[in-house]
N, CA, C and O atoms as a printed pandas DataFrame, in Angstrom:
     atom_number atom_name residue_name chain_id  residue_number  x_coord  y_coord  z_coord
0              1         N          MET        A               1   77.214   26.111  -98.130
1              2        CA          MET        A               1   76.158   27.885  -96.597
2              3         C          MET        A               1   75.036   27.845  -98.557
3              4         O          MET        A               1   74.083   28.623  -98.533
4              5         N          ALA        A               2   75.205   27.047  -99.937
5              6        CA          ALA        A               2   75.227   27.282 -101.339
6              7         C          ALA        A               2   73.981   26.390 -100.763
7              8         O          ALA        A               2   72.813   26.782 -100.767
8              9         N          THR        A               3   74.506   24.903 -100.182
9             10        CA          THR        A               3   73.743   24.155 -100.190
10            11         C          THR        A               3   72.574   23.960  -99.180
11            12         O          THR        A               3   71.594   23.231  -99.333
12            13         N          LEU        A               4   72.879   24.775  -98.094
13            14        CA          LEU        A               4   71.353   24.979  -97.735
14            15         C          LEU        A               4   71.414   25.698  -97.504
15            16         O          LEU        A               4   71.852   25.800  -96.358
16            17         N          ILE        A               5   71.051   27.145  -98.297
17            18        CA          ILE        A               5   69.943   28.070  -99.563
18            19         C          ILE        A               5   69.741   27.246 -100.708
19            20         O          ILE        A               5   68.699   27.706 -101.175
20            21         N          LEU        A               6   70.083   26.352 -101.410
21            22        CA          LEU        A               6   68.804   25.461 -101.899
22            23         C          LEU        A               6   68.208   25.172 -101.158
23            24         O          LEU        A               6   67.144   25.762 -100.976
24            25         N          LEU        A               7   68.594   24.134 -100.374
25            26        CA          LEU        A               7   67.662   23.198  -99.579
26            27         C          LEU        A               7   66.085   24.355  -99.152
27            28         O          LEU        A               7   64.914   23.996  -99.272
28            29         N          THR        A               8   66.476   25.474  -98.753
29            30        CA          THR        A               8   65.273   26.503  -98.162
30            31         C          THR        A               8   65.026   26.638  -99.585
31            32         O          THR        A               8   63.805   26.550  -99.716
32            33         N          LEU        A               9   65.571   26.808 -100.717
33            34        CA          LEU        A               9   64.637   27.442 -101.676
34            35         C          LEU        A               9   63.388   25.962 -102.224
35            36         O          LEU        A               9   62.243   25.967 -102.676
36            37         N          GLN        A              10   64.121   25.149 -101.965
37            38        CA          GLN        A              10   63.641   23.393 -102.794
38            39         C          GLN        A              10   62.611   23.631 -101.460
39            40         O          GLN        A              10   61.443   23.653 -101.848
40            41         N          GLY        A              11   62.720   23.788 -100.211
41            42        CA          GLY        A              11   62.042   23.925  -99.567
42            43         C          GLY        A              11   60.318   24.605  -99.729
43            44         O          GLY        A              11   59.212   24.065  -99.733
44            45         N          TRP        A              12   60.649   25.626  -99.816
45            46        CA          TRP        A              12   59.461   26.383 -100.068
46            47         C          TRP        A              12   58.493   26.079 -101.757
47            48         O          TRP        A              12   57.296   26.243 -101.993
48            49         N          THR        A              13   58.993   25.864 -102.161
49            50        CA          THR        A              13   58.907   25.765 -103.487
50            51         C          THR        A              13   58.611   23.984 -103.753
51            52         O          THR        A              13   58.195   23.664 -104.866
52            53         N          GLY        A              14   58.741   23.367 -103.162
53            54        CA          GLY        A              14   58.212   22.301 -103.268
54            55         C          GLY        A              14   56.468   22.201 -102.256
55            56         O          GLY        A              14   55.445   21.641 -102.647
56            57         N          ASP        A              15   56.680   22.964 -100.904
57            58        CA          ASP        A              15   55.350   23.564 -100.331
58            59         C          ASP        A              15   54.229   23.709 -101.519
59            60         O          ASP        A              15   53.166   23.150 -101.790
60            61         N          SER        A              16   54.902   24.589 -101.995
61            62        CA          SER        A              16   54.470   25.469 -103.379
62            63         C          SER        A              16   53.220   24.259 -104.286
63            64         O          SER        A              16   52.004   24.172 -104.461
64            65         N          VAL        A              17   54.669   23.393 -104.708
65            66        CA          VAL        A              17   54.212   22.571 -105.603
66            67         C          VAL        A              17   52.747   21.384 -104.634
67            68         O          VAL        A              17   51.539   21.389 -104.868
68            69         N          ASN        A              18   52.968   21.139 -104.334
69            70        CA          ASN        A              18   52.129   20.412 -103.625
70            71         C          ASN        A              18   51.104   20.651 -103.356
71            72         O          ASN        A              18   50.284   19.751 -103.172
72            73         N          VAL        A              19   50.739   22.173 -103.218
73            74        CA          VAL        A              19   49.569   22.889 -102.342
74            75         C          VAL        A              19   48.619   23.249 -103.436
75            76         O          VAL        A              19   47.422   22.988 -103.561
76            77         N          PHE        A              20   49.674   24.096 -104.410
77            78        CA          PHE        A              20   49.182   24.765 -105.413
78            79         C          PHE        A              20   49.232   24.323 -107.473
79            80         O          PHE        A              20   48.655   24.564 -108.534
80            81         N          VAL        A              21   50.465   23.490 -106.823
81            82        CA          VAL        A              21   50.368   23.505 -108.534
82            83         C          VAL        A              21   48.575   21.759 -109.026
83            84         O          VAL        A              21   48.766   20.562 -108.816
84            85         N          THR        A              22   48.051   21.989 -109.255
85            86        CA          THR        A              22   46.927   20.637 -109.733
86            87         C          THR        A              22   47.459   19.662 -110.515
87            88         O          THR        A              22   47.214   20.006 -111.671
88            89         N          THR        A              23   48.145   18.475 -110.520
89            90        CA          THR        A              23   48.190   17.425 -111.196
90            91         C          THR        A              23   47.466   16.726 -111.586
91            92         O          THR        A              23   47.065   15.981 -110.692
92            93         N          SER        A              24   46.899   16.479 -112.817
93            94        CA          SER        A              24   46.928   15.341 -113.180
94            95         C          SER        A              24   46.581   14.242 -112.423
95            96         O          SER        A              24   47.464   14.172 -111.568
96            97         N          GLN        A              25   45.636   13.162 -112.217
97            98        CA          GLN        A              25   45.904   11.704 -111.629
98            99         C          GLN        A              25   45.526   10.841 -112.456
99           100         O          GLN        A              25   46.109    9.757 -112.498
100          101         N          ALA        A              26   44.298   11.170 -113.433
101          102        CA          ALA        A              26   43.933   10.000 -114.226
102          103         C          ALA        A              26   44.718    8.695 -114.631
103          104         O          ALA        A              26   44.505    7.495 -114.457
104          105         N          THR        A              27   45.915    9.570 -115.363
105          106        CA          THR        A              27   46.811    8.522 -115.938
106          107         C          THR        A              27   47.718    8.839 -115.049
107          108         O          THR        A              27   47.860    9.816 -114.313
108          109         N          THR        A              28   48.658    7.314 -115.319
109          110        CA          THR        A              28   50.271    7.455 -114.264
110          111         C          THR        A              28   50.897    6.874 -115.408
111          112         O          THR        A              28   50.760    5.822 -116.032
112          113         N          PRO        A              29   51.881    8.239 -115.517
113          114        CA          PRO        A              29   52.900    8.214 -116.656
114          115         C          PRO        A              29   53.749    6.705 -117.205
115          116         O          PRO        A              29   53.466    5.588 -116.771
116          117         N          SER        A              30   54.328    6.858 -117.764
117          118        CA          SER        A              30   55.046    5.534 -118.219
118          119         C          SER        A              30   56.098    5.327 -117.321
119          120         O          SER        A              30   56.554    6.321 -116.755
120          121         N          GLN        A              31   56.617    4.114 -117.061
121          122        CA          GLN        A              31   57.655    4.410 -115.863
122          123         C          GLN        A              31   59.012    3.442 -116.760
123          124         O          GLN        A              31   59.319    2.257 -116.890
124          125         N          SER        A              32   59.680    5.186 -117.369
125          126        CA          SER        A              32   60.093    5.030 -118.136
126          127         C          SER        A              32   61.124    6.783 -117.669
127          128         O          SER        A              32   60.639    7.612 -116.898
128          129         N          VAL        A              33   62.052    6.905 -118.122
129          130        CA          VAL        A              33   63.253    8.295 -117.959
130          131         C          VAL        A              33   62.136    9.222 -118.389
131          132         O          VAL        A              33   61.677   10.234 -117.858
132          133         N          GLY        A              34   61.779    8.467 -119.704
133          134        CA          GLY        A              34   61.119    9.816 -120.443
134          135         C          GLY        A              34   59.081   10.396 -119.770
135          136         O          GLY        A              34   58.541   11.502 -119.734
136          137         N          GLY        A              35   58.575    8.984 -119.371
137          138        CA          GLY        A              35   57.345    8.996 -118.905
138          139         C          GLY        A              35   57.009   10.266 -117.759
139          140         O          GLY        A              35   56.091   11.086 -117.742
140          141         N          PHE        A              36   58.212   10.039 -116.784
141          142        CA          PHE        A              36   58.659   11.219 -115.563
142          143         C          PHE        A              36   59.304   12.740 -116.625
143          144         O          PHE        A              36   58.609   13.754 -116.563
144          145         N          PHE        A              37   60.152   12.767 -117.217
145          146        CA          PHE        A              37   60.338   14.378 -117.916
146          147         C          PHE        A              37   58.971   14.350 -118.620
147          148         O          PHE        A              37   58.302   15.296 -118.204
148          149         N          SER        A              38   58.672   14.021 -119.029
149          150        CA          SER        A              38   56.736   14.434 -119.773
150          151         C          SER        A              38   56.015   14.680 -118.081
151          152         O          SER        A              38   56.111   15.902 -117.965
152          153         N          ALA        A              39   55.633   14.371 -117.305
153          154        CA          ALA        A              39   55.137   14.030 -116.624
154          155         C          ALA        A              39   55.715   15.173 -115.586
155          156         O          ALA        A              39   54.956   15.633 -114.733
156          157         N          VAL        A              40   57.261   15.676 -115.696
157          158        CA          VAL        A              40   57.385   16.937 -114.609
158          159         C          VAL        A              40   56.733   18.313 -115.850
159          160         O          VAL        A              40   56.299   19.364 -115.378
160          161         N          MET        A              41   56.756   18.148 -116.953
161          162        CA          MET        A              41   57.099   19.289 -117.938
162          163         C          MET        A              41   55.036   18.768 -118.654
163          164         O          MET        A              41   54.433   18.401 -119.663
164          165         N          ASN        A              42   55.008   18.816 -118.460
165          166        CA          ASN        A              42   53.235   19.188 -118.086
166          167         C          ASN        A              42   52.531   19.087 -116.888
167          168         O          ASN        A              42   51.362   18.816 -116.612
168          169         N          GLY        A              43   53.717   19.427 -116.117
169          170        CA          GLY        A              43   52.712   19.964 -114.235
170          171         C          GLY        A              43   53.689   21.546 -114.240
171          172         O          GLY        A              43   54.085   21.997 -113.165
172          173         N          GLY        A              44   53.857   21.946 -114.971
173          174        CA          GLY        A              44   54.164   23.675 -114.709
174          175         C          GLY        A              44   54.949   24.398 -114.858
175          176         O          GLY        A              44   55.872   23.594 -114.991
176          177         N          LEU        A              45   55.419   25.376 -114.962
177          178        CA          LEU        A              45   56.246   25.396 -114.763
178          179         C          LEU        A              45   57.109   26.119 -112.943
179          180         O          LEU        A              45   58.257   26.559 -112.884
180          181         N          LEU        A              46   56.348   26.045 -111.998
181          182        CA          LEU        A              46   56.954   25.650 -111.002
182          183         C          LEU        A              46   57.346   24.325 -110.362
183          184         O          LEU        A              46   57.884   24.341 -109.255
184          185         N          LEU        A              47   57.134   23.304 -110.924
185          186        CA          LEU        A              47   57.467   22.133 -110.834
186          187         C          LEU        A              47   58.312   22.102 -111.712
187          188         O          LEU        A              47   59.445   21.728 -111.410
188          189         N          ILE        A              48   57.980   22.520 -113.172
189          190        CA          ILE        A              48   59.326   22.037 -113.397
190          191         C          ILE        A              48   61.000   23.058 -112.824
191          192         O          ILE        A              48   62.151   22.633 -112.921
192          193         N          TRP        A              49   60.651   24.153 -112.373
193          194        CA          TRP        A              49   61.602   24.973 -111.224
194          195         C          TRP        A              49   61.879   24.582 -110.450
195          196         O          TRP        A              49   62.803   25.102 -109.825
196          197         N          HIS        A              50   60.968   22.869 -109.770
197          198        CA          HIS        A              50   61.576   22.326 -108.321
198          199         C          HIS        A              50   61.823   20.485 -109.223
199          200         O          HIS        A              50   62.343   19.555 -108.607
200          201         N          GLY        A              51   61.634   20.433 -109.782
201          202        CA          GLY        A              51   62.752   19.716 -110.630
202          203         C          GLY        A              51   64.171   20.487 -110.774
203          204         O          GLY        A              51   64.841   19.743 -110.058
204          205         N          MET        A              52   64.975   21.369 -111.170
205          206        CA          MET        A              52   65.713   22.119 -112.040
206          207         C          MET        A              52   66.844   22.224 -110.597
207          208         O          MET        A              52   68.073   22.189 -110.549
208          209         N          GLU        A              53   65.639   22.386 -109.353
209          210        CA          GLU        A              53   66.256   22.599 -107.568
210          211         C          GLU        A              53   66.578   21.340 -107.090
211          212         O          GLU        A              53   67.676   21.225 -106.544
212          213         N          GLY        A              54   65.959   20.508 -107.164
213          214        CA          GLY        A              54   66.351   19.033 -106.775
214          215         C          GLY        A              54   68.150   18.591 -107.713
215          216         O          GLY        A              54   68.984   18.064 -106.976
216          217         N          PHE        A              55   68.466   18.776 -108.834
217          218        CA          PHE        A              55   69.208   18.293 -109.309
218          219         C          PHE        A              55   70.255   19.489 -109.821
219          220         O          PHE        A              55   71.032   19.438 -110.773
220          221         N          LEU        A              56   70.003   20.684 -108.794
221          222        CA          LEU        A              56   71.242   21.839 -108.066
222          223         C          LEU        A              56   71.853   21.469 -106.935
223          224         O          LEU        A              56   73.054   21.567 -106.686
224          225         N          ILE        A              57   70.774   20.926 -106.072
225          226        CA          ILE        A              57   71.114   20.405 -104.777
226          227         C          ILE        A              57   71.970   18.625 -104.740
227          228         O          ILE        A              57   72.603   18.237 -103.758
228          229         N          LEU        A              58   71.860   18.148 -105.468
229          230        CA          LEU        A              58   72.349   16.522 -105.899
230          231         C          LEU        A              58   73.564   17.450 -106.361
231          232         O          LEU        A              58   74.438   17.369 -105.497
232          233         N          PHE        A              59   73.936   18.273 -107.366
233          234        CA          PHE        A              59   74.809   18.837 -107.378
234          235         C          PHE        A              59   76.152   18.866 -106.511
235          236         O          PHE        A              59   77.244   18.303 -106.442
236          237         N          SER        A              60   75.357   19.928 -105.856
237          238        CA          SER        A              60   76.305   21.114 -104.965
238          239         C          SER        A              60   76.551   19.409 -103.420
239          240         O          SER        A              60   77.642   19.201 -102.888
240          241         N          ALA        A              61   75.689   18.835 -103.205
241          242        CA          ALA        A              61   75.332   17.702 -102.658
242          243         C          ALA        A              61   77.053   17.142 -102.843
243          244         O          ALA        A              61   78.079   17.517 -102.274
244          245         N          ILE        A              62   76.860   16.311 -103.678
245          246        CA          ILE        A              62   78.050   16.281 -104.550
246          247         C          ILE        A              62   79.215   16.504 -104.052
247          248         O          ILE        A              62   79.949   15.595 -103.664
248          249         N          GLY        A              63   79.574   17.997 -103.997
249          250        CA          GLY        A              63   80.282   18.917 -103.987
250          251         C          GLY        A              63   81.052   19.234 -102.737
251          252         O          GLY        A              63   82.242   19.432 -102.496
252          253         N          VAL        A              64   79.695   19.206 -101.867
253          254        CA          VAL        A              64   80.051   19.200 -100.049
254          255         C          VAL        A              64   81.177   18.469  -99.732
255          256         O          VAL        A              64   82.149   18.611  -98.990
256          257         N          LEU        A              65   80.449   17.015 -101.102
257          258        CA          LEU        A              65   81.155   15.695 -100.116
258          259         C          LEU        A              65   82.479   15.551 -100.442
259          260         O          LEU        A              65   83.211   14.914  -99.685
260          261         N          VAL        A              66   83.120   16.294 -101.970
261          262        CA          VAL        A              66   84.245   16.320 -102.383
262          263         C          VAL        A              66   85.147   16.751 -101.655
263          264         O          VAL        A              66   86.300   16.326 -101.581
264          265         N          VAL        A              67   84.473   17.968 -100.851
265          266        CA          VAL        A              67   85.907   19.716 -100.823
266          267         C          VAL        A              67   85.763   18.239  -99.032
267          268         O          VAL        A              67   86.735   17.523  -98.790
268          269         N          SER        A              68   84.384   18.149  -98.099
269          270        CA          SER        A              68   84.540   17.546  -96.864
270          271         C          SER        A              68   86.403   16.824  -96.647
271          272         O          SER        A              68   87.334   17.164  -95.917
272          273         N          LEU        A              69   86.263   15.882  -97.545
273          274        CA          LEU        A              69   87.720   14.922  -97.775
274          275         C          LEU        A              69   88.990   15.987  -97.984
275          276         O          LEU        A              69   89.959   15.923  -98.740
276          277         N          ARG        A              70   88.830   16.386  -97.596
277          278        CA          ARG        A              70   89.997   17.883  -97.118
278          279         C          ARG        A              70   90.667   17.764  -96.319
279          280         O          ARG        A              70   91.896   17.696  -96.293
280          281         N          TYR        A              71   89.636   17.710  -95.264
281          282        CA          TYR        A              71   89.022   17.638  -94.100
282          283         C          TYR        A              71   89.806   17.104  -93.497
283          284         O          TYR        A              71   90.200   16.198  -94.233
284          285         N          ARG        A              72   90.363   17.060  -92.524
285          286        CA          ARG        A              72   91.059   15.852  -91.304
286          287         C          ARG        A              72   89.836   15.698  -89.834
287          288         O          ARG        A              72   90.285   15.124  -88.842
288          289         N          ARG        A              73   89.029   15.982  -89.801
289          290        CA          ARG        A              73   87.264   15.758  -88.803
290          291         C          ARG        A              73   87.084   14.528  -89.833
291          292         O          ARG        A              73   87.602   14.366  -90.937
292          293         N          ARG        A              74   86.188   13.720  -89.118
293          294        CA          ARG        A              74   85.585   12.324  -89.693
294          295         C          ARG        A              74   84.455   13.068  -89.691
295          296         O          ARG        A              74   83.707   12.523  -90.503
296          297         N          SER        A              75   83.803   14.223  -89.121
297          298        CA          SER        A              75   82.452   14.361  -88.276
298          299         C          SER        A              75   82.154   15.208  -90.305
299          300         O          SER        A              75   81.156   15.094  -91.017
300          301         N          VAL        A              76   82.992   15.683  -90.491
301          302        CA          VAL        A              76   82.551   16.502  -91.634
302          303         C          VAL        A              76   82.054   15.412  -92.232
303          304         O          VAL        A              76   80.883   15.092  -92.438
304          305         N          LYS        A              77   83.335   14.726  -92.561
305          306        CA          LYS        A              77   83.702   13.682  -94.069
306          307         C          LYS        A              77   82.247   12.937  -93.670
307          308         O          LYS        A              77   81.684   12.803  -94.756
308          309         N          ILE        A              78   81.490   12.462  -92.760
309          310        CA          ILE        A              78   80.472   12.013  -92.447
310          311         C          ILE        A              78   79.306   12.857  -92.872
311          312         O          ILE        A              78   78.389   12.603  -93.654
312          313         N          GLY        A              79   79.445   13.407  -92.505
313          314        CA          GLY        A              79   78.061   14.564  -92.165
314          315         C          GLY        A              79   77.589   14.952  -93.346
315          316         O          GLY        A              79   76.369   15.052  -93.478
316          317         N          ALA        A              80   78.367   15.213  -94.310
317          318        CA          ALA        A              80   78.400   15.552  -95.715
318          319         C          ALA        A              80   78.176   14.635  -96.563
319          320         O          ALA        A              80   77.763   15.044  -97.648
320          321         N          ALA        A              81   78.409   12.617  -96.357
321          322        CA          ALA        A              81   78.510   11.771  -97.016
322          323         C          ALA        A              81   76.670   11.608  -96.954
323          324         O          ALA        A              81   75.800   11.653  -97.823
324          325         N          ILE        A              82   76.648   11.360  -95.146
325          326        CA          ILE        A              82   75.239   10.748  -94.867
326          327         C          ILE        A              82   74.131   12.109  -95.748
327          328         O          ILE        A              82   73.271   11.669  -96.512
328          329         N          GLY        A              83   74.218   13.402  -95.604
329          330        CA          GLY        A              83   73.506   14.571  -96.089
330          331         C          GLY        A              83   73.828   13.903  -97.963
331          332         O          GLY        A              83   72.922   13.892  -98.796
332          333         N          LEU        A              84   74.479   13.682  -98.100
333          334        CA          LEU        A              84   74.041   13.191  -99.987
334          335         C          LEU        A              84   73.775   11.704 -100.191
335          336         O          LEU        A              84   73.541   11.150 -101.266
336          337         N          VAL        A              85   73.853   11.110  -98.896
337          338        CA          VAL        A              85   72.950   10.207  -99.138
338          339         C          VAL        A              85   71.136   10.671  -98.711
339          340         O          VAL        A              85   70.188   10.099  -99.249
340          341         N          SER        A              86   70.975   11.760  -97.694
341          342        CA          SER        A              86   69.415   12.743  -97.532
342          343         C          SER        A              86   69.380   12.629  -98.894
343          344         O          SER        A              86   69.017   11.539  -99.335
344          345         N          VAL        A              87   69.630   13.373  -99.558
345          346        CA          VAL        A              87   69.169   14.001 -100.719
346          347         C          VAL        A              87   69.086   13.266 -101.784
347          348         O          VAL        A              87   68.448   13.606 -102.781
348          349         N          ILE        A              88   69.742   12.159 -101.668
349          350        CA          ILE        A              88   69.362   10.787 -102.814
350          351         C          ILE        A              88   68.015   10.498 -102.749
351          352         O          ILE        A              88   67.050   10.834 -103.435
352          353         N          VAL        A              89   68.172    9.747 -101.698
353          354        CA          VAL        A              89   66.385    9.403 -100.575
354          355         C          VAL        A              89   65.229   10.583 -101.034
355          356         O          VAL        A              89   64.343   10.168 -101.782
356          357         N          ALA        A              90   65.188   11.756 -100.710
357          358        CA          ALA        A              90   64.252   12.939 -100.794
358          359         C          ALA        A              90   64.192   12.771 -102.764
359          360         O          ALA        A              90   63.223   12.819 -103.522
360          361         N          GLY        A              91   65.352   12.614 -102.988
361          362        CA          GLY        A              91   65.311   12.583 -104.998
362          363         C          GLY        A              91   63.935   11.234 -105.662
363          364         O          GLY        A              91   62.973   10.922 -106.363
364          365         N          LEU        A              92   64.881   10.965 -104.757
365          366        CA          LEU        A              92   63.977    9.559 -105.283
366          367         C          LEU        A              92   62.841    9.719 -104.830
367          368         O          LEU        A              92   61.985    9.605 -105.707
368          369         N          GLY        A              93   62.379    9.977 -103.645
369          370        CA          GLY        A              93   60.900    9.781 -103.822
370          371         C          GLY        A              93   59.868   10.834 -104.186
371          372         O          GLY        A              93   58.645   10.847 -104.047
372          373         N          GLY        A              94   60.957   11.954 -104.833
373          374        CA          GLY        A              94   60.246   12.847 -105.265
374          375         C          GLY        A              94   59.805   11.732 -106.935
375          376         O          GLY        A              94   58.729   11.696 -107.533
376          377         N          CYS        A              95   60.745   11.182 -107.165
377          378        CA          CYS        A              95   61.169   10.592 -108.882
378          379         C          CYS        A              95   59.320    9.700 -109.006
379          380         O          CYS        A              95   58.387    9.850 -109.794
380          381         N          LEU        A              96   59.573    8.635 -107.555
381          382        CA          LEU        A              96   58.443    8.073 -107.234
382          383         C          LEU        A              96   56.587    8.429 -106.979
383          384         O          LEU        A              96   55.551    7.795 -107.182
384          385         N          PHE        A              97   56.974    9.950 -106.370
385          386        CA          PHE        A              97   55.840   10.424 -106.944
386          387         C          PHE        A              97   55.309   11.020 -108.145
387          388         O          PHE        A              97   54.135   11.156 -108.489
388          389         N          VAL        A              98   56.845   11.499 -108.975
389          390        CA          VAL        A              98   55.949   11.672 -110.122
390          391         C          VAL        A              98   55.798   10.569 -111.262
391          392         O          VAL        A              98   55.005   10.729 -112.190
392          393         N          LEU        A              99   56.557    9.508 -111.147
393          394        CA          LEU        A              99   56.051    8.307 -111.663
394          395         C          LEU        A              99   54.111    7.589 -110.808
395          396         O          LEU        A              99   53.294    6.939 -111.461
396          397         N          SER        A             100   53.975    7.910 -109.670
397          398        CA          SER        A             100   52.474    7.237 -109.217
398          399         C          SER        A             100   51.668    7.524 -110.484
399          400         O          SER        A             100   50.967    6.690 -111.058
400          401         N          GLY        A             101   51.905    9.235 -110.987
401          402        CA          GLY        A             101   50.993   10.004 -111.136
402          403         C          GLY        A             101   50.212   11.633 -110.077
403          404         O          GLY        A             101   49.344   12.494 -110.221
404          405         N          PHE        A             102   51.011   11.301 -109.301
405          406        CA          PHE        A             102   51.385   12.167 -108.313
406          407         C          PHE        A             102   49.959   11.915 -107.298
407          408         O          PHE        A             102   48.956   12.615 -107.163
408          409         N          SER        A             103   50.306   10.763 -106.742
409          410        CA          SER        A             103   49.228   10.156 -105.932
410          411         C          SER        A             103   49.249    9.434 -105.179
411          412         O          SER        A             103   48.294    8.766 -104.782
412          413         N          ALA        A             104   50.712    9.395 -104.687
413          414        CA          ALA        A             104   51.260    8.526 -104.161
414          415         C          ALA        A             104   52.327    9.787 -102.847
415          416         O          ALA        A             104   53.367   10.424 -103.015
416          417         N          PRO        A             105   51.246    9.619 -101.461
417          418        CA          PRO        A             105   51.099   10.631 -100.560
418          419         C          PRO        A             105   52.727    9.817  -99.498
419          420         O          PRO        A             105   53.308   10.633  -98.782
420          421         N          GLY        A             106   53.249    8.444  -99.496
421          422        CA          GLY        A             106   54.062    7.953  -99.130
422          423         C          GLY        A             106   55.350    8.775  -99.902
423          424         O          GLY        A             106   56.502    8.926  -99.496
424          425         N          ASN        A             107   54.916    9.099 -100.767
425          426        CA          ASN        A             107   56.792    9.931 -101.702
426          427         C          ASN        A             107   56.245   10.822 -101.404
427          428         O          ASN        A             107   55.187   10.566 -101.979
428          429         N          THR        A             108   56.018   12.096 -100.755
429          430        CA          THR        A             108   55.997   13.358 -100.669
430          431         C          THR        A             108   56.675   13.706  -98.903
431          432         O          THR        A             108   57.161   14.645  -98.273
432          433         N          MET        A             109   56.234   11.982  -98.663
433          434        CA          MET        A             109   56.615   12.609  -97.061
434          435         C          MET        A             109   57.974   11.817  -97.175
435          436         O          MET        A             109   58.469   11.766  -96.049
436          437         N          GLN        A             110   58.944   11.034  -98.319
437          438        CA          GLN        A             110   59.576   10.938  -98.095
438          439         C          GLN        A             110   61.027   12.003  -98.348
439          440         O          GLN        A             110   62.195   12.151  -97.988
440          441         N          MET        A             111   59.849   12.642  -99.337
441          442        CA          MET        A             111   60.853   14.362  -99.932
442          443         C          MET        A             111   61.429   15.154  -98.767
443          444         O          MET        A             111   62.595   15.393  -98.452
444          445         N          GLY        A             112   59.896   15.595  -98.049
445          446        CA          GLY        A             112   59.677   15.885  -96.715
446          447         C          GLY        A             112   61.215   15.857  -95.792
447          448         O          GLY        A             112   62.083   16.659  -95.448
448          449         N          GLY        A             113   60.957   14.627  -95.678
449          450        CA          GLY        A             113   61.713   14.065  -94.289
450          451         C          GLY        A             113   63.226   13.611  -94.703
451          452         O          GLY        A             113   64.163   13.301  -93.968
452          453         N          ALA        A             114   63.162   13.663  -95.888
453          454        CA          ALA        A             114   65.358   13.597  -95.504
454          455         C          ALA        A             114   65.849   15.256  -96.201
455          456         O          ALA        A             114   66.854   15.940  -96.011
456          457         N          SER        A             115   64.512   15.484  -97.131
457          458        CA          SER        A             115   64.997   17.268  -97.160
458          459         C          SER        A             115   65.439   17.839  -95.962
459          460         O          SER        A             115   66.403   18.600  -95.879
460          461         N          ILE        A             116   64.537   17.368  -94.771
461          462        CA          ILE        A             116   64.562   17.799  -93.819
462          463         C          ILE        A             116   65.823   17.553  -93.018
463          464         O          ILE        A             116   66.417   18.471  -92.452
464          465         N          GLY        A             117   66.189   16.379  -92.986
465          466        CA          GLY        A             117   67.583   15.695  -92.564
466          467         C          GLY        A             117   68.777   15.708  -92.934
467          468         O          GLY        A             117   69.813   15.493  -92.305
468          469         N          ALA        A             118   68.480   16.131  -94.627
469          470        CA          ALA        A             118   69.764   16.472  -95.697
470          471         C          ALA        A             118   70.124   17.768  -94.693
471          472         O          ALA        A             118   71.214   17.924  -94.142
472          473         N          TYR        A             119   68.651   18.908  -94.547
473          474        CA          TYR        A             119   69.151   20.450  -94.040
474          475         C          TYR        A             119   70.525   19.995  -92.930
475          476         O          TYR        A             119   71.737   20.110  -93.111
476          477         N          ALA        A             120   69.685   19.400  -91.651
477          478        CA          ALA        A             120   69.913   19.269  -90.396
478          479         C          ALA        A             120   72.033   18.841  -90.484
479          480         O          ALA        A             120   73.061   19.243  -89.938
480          481         N          LEU        A             121   71.646   17.876  -91.472
481          482        CA          LEU        A             121   73.222   17.070  -91.664
482          483         C          LEU        A             121   74.219   17.952  -91.836
483          484         O          LEU        A             121   75.345   18.011  -91.342
484          485         N          TYR        A             122   73.317   19.024  -93.056
485          486        CA          TYR        A             122   74.954   20.026  -93.521
486          487         C          TYR        A             122   74.480   21.086  -92.890
487          488         O          TYR        A             122   74.352   22.110  -93.561
488          489         N          PHE        A             123   74.114   21.111  -91.499
489          490        CA          PHE        A             123   73.952   22.156  -90.399
490          491         C          PHE        A             123   75.047   21.855  -89.977
491          492         O          PHE        A             123   76.136   22.426  -90.033
492          493         N          ILE        A             124   74.753   21.024  -89.592
493          494        CA          ILE        A             124   75.409   19.785  -88.348
494          495         C          ILE        A             124   77.452   19.888  -89.531
495          496         O          ILE        A             124   78.551   20.035  -88.996
496          497         N          THR        A             125   77.213   19.756  -90.908
497          498        CA          THR        A             125   78.918   19.656  -91.082
498          499         C          THR        A             125   79.256   21.044  -90.990
499          500         O          THR        A             125   80.000   21.344  -90.056
500          501         N          LEU        A             126   78.927   21.824  -91.646
501          502        CA          LEU        A             126   79.013   23.383  -91.729
502          503         C          LEU        A             126   79.296   23.882  -90.366
503          504         O          LEU        A             126   80.280   24.618  -90.422
504          505         N          TYR        A             127   78.749   23.762  -88.950
505          506        CA          TYR        A             127   79.657   23.248  -87.595
506          507         C          TYR        A             127   81.276   22.841  -87.870
507          508         O          TYR        A             127   82.021   23.638  -88.440
508          509         N          TYR        A             128   81.521   22.144  -87.626
509          510        CA          TYR        A             128   82.339   20.918  -87.917
510          511         C          TYR        A             128   83.553   21.453  -88.569
511          512         O          TYR        A             128   84.739   21.132  -88.500
512          513         N          THR        A             129   82.929   22.337  -89.205
513          514        CA          THR        A             129   83.748   22.580  -90.376
514          515         C          THR        A             129   84.504   23.623  -89.838
515          516         O          THR        A             129   85.195   24.210  -90.670
516          517         N          LYS        A             130   84.602   24.193  -88.198
517          518        CA          LYS        A             130   84.905   25.615  -87.433
518          519         C          LYS        A             130   86.034   24.900  -86.986
519          520         O          LYS        A             130   86.851   25.439  -86.239
């Protein structure tokens, strides 16, 4: 449930970041970890919050996978594993979007689509735990 709640909040903040946060597209950040974090830190509090939620979701998804290994049903394990992959794909889209200088709309679509997939997979996983 916590992962689903985090994904819901992430969707709201992601939409807010895409609509309301003005980012400079004039320069592309350096293609490094430092460049990524610098671009996020310069994007304002909402963008920082959105990134922190992403890390929380990643840790939560790993936790769901670890807990799912105790269930007998393969559907629970598979749902948790594919959910984690979806979270990673969404995060990768976010990283690539930031590193593009906030100018690659395909990466925002990757974030949104993968997060919807993760959302659906975690609902399915929750359903099969009963």
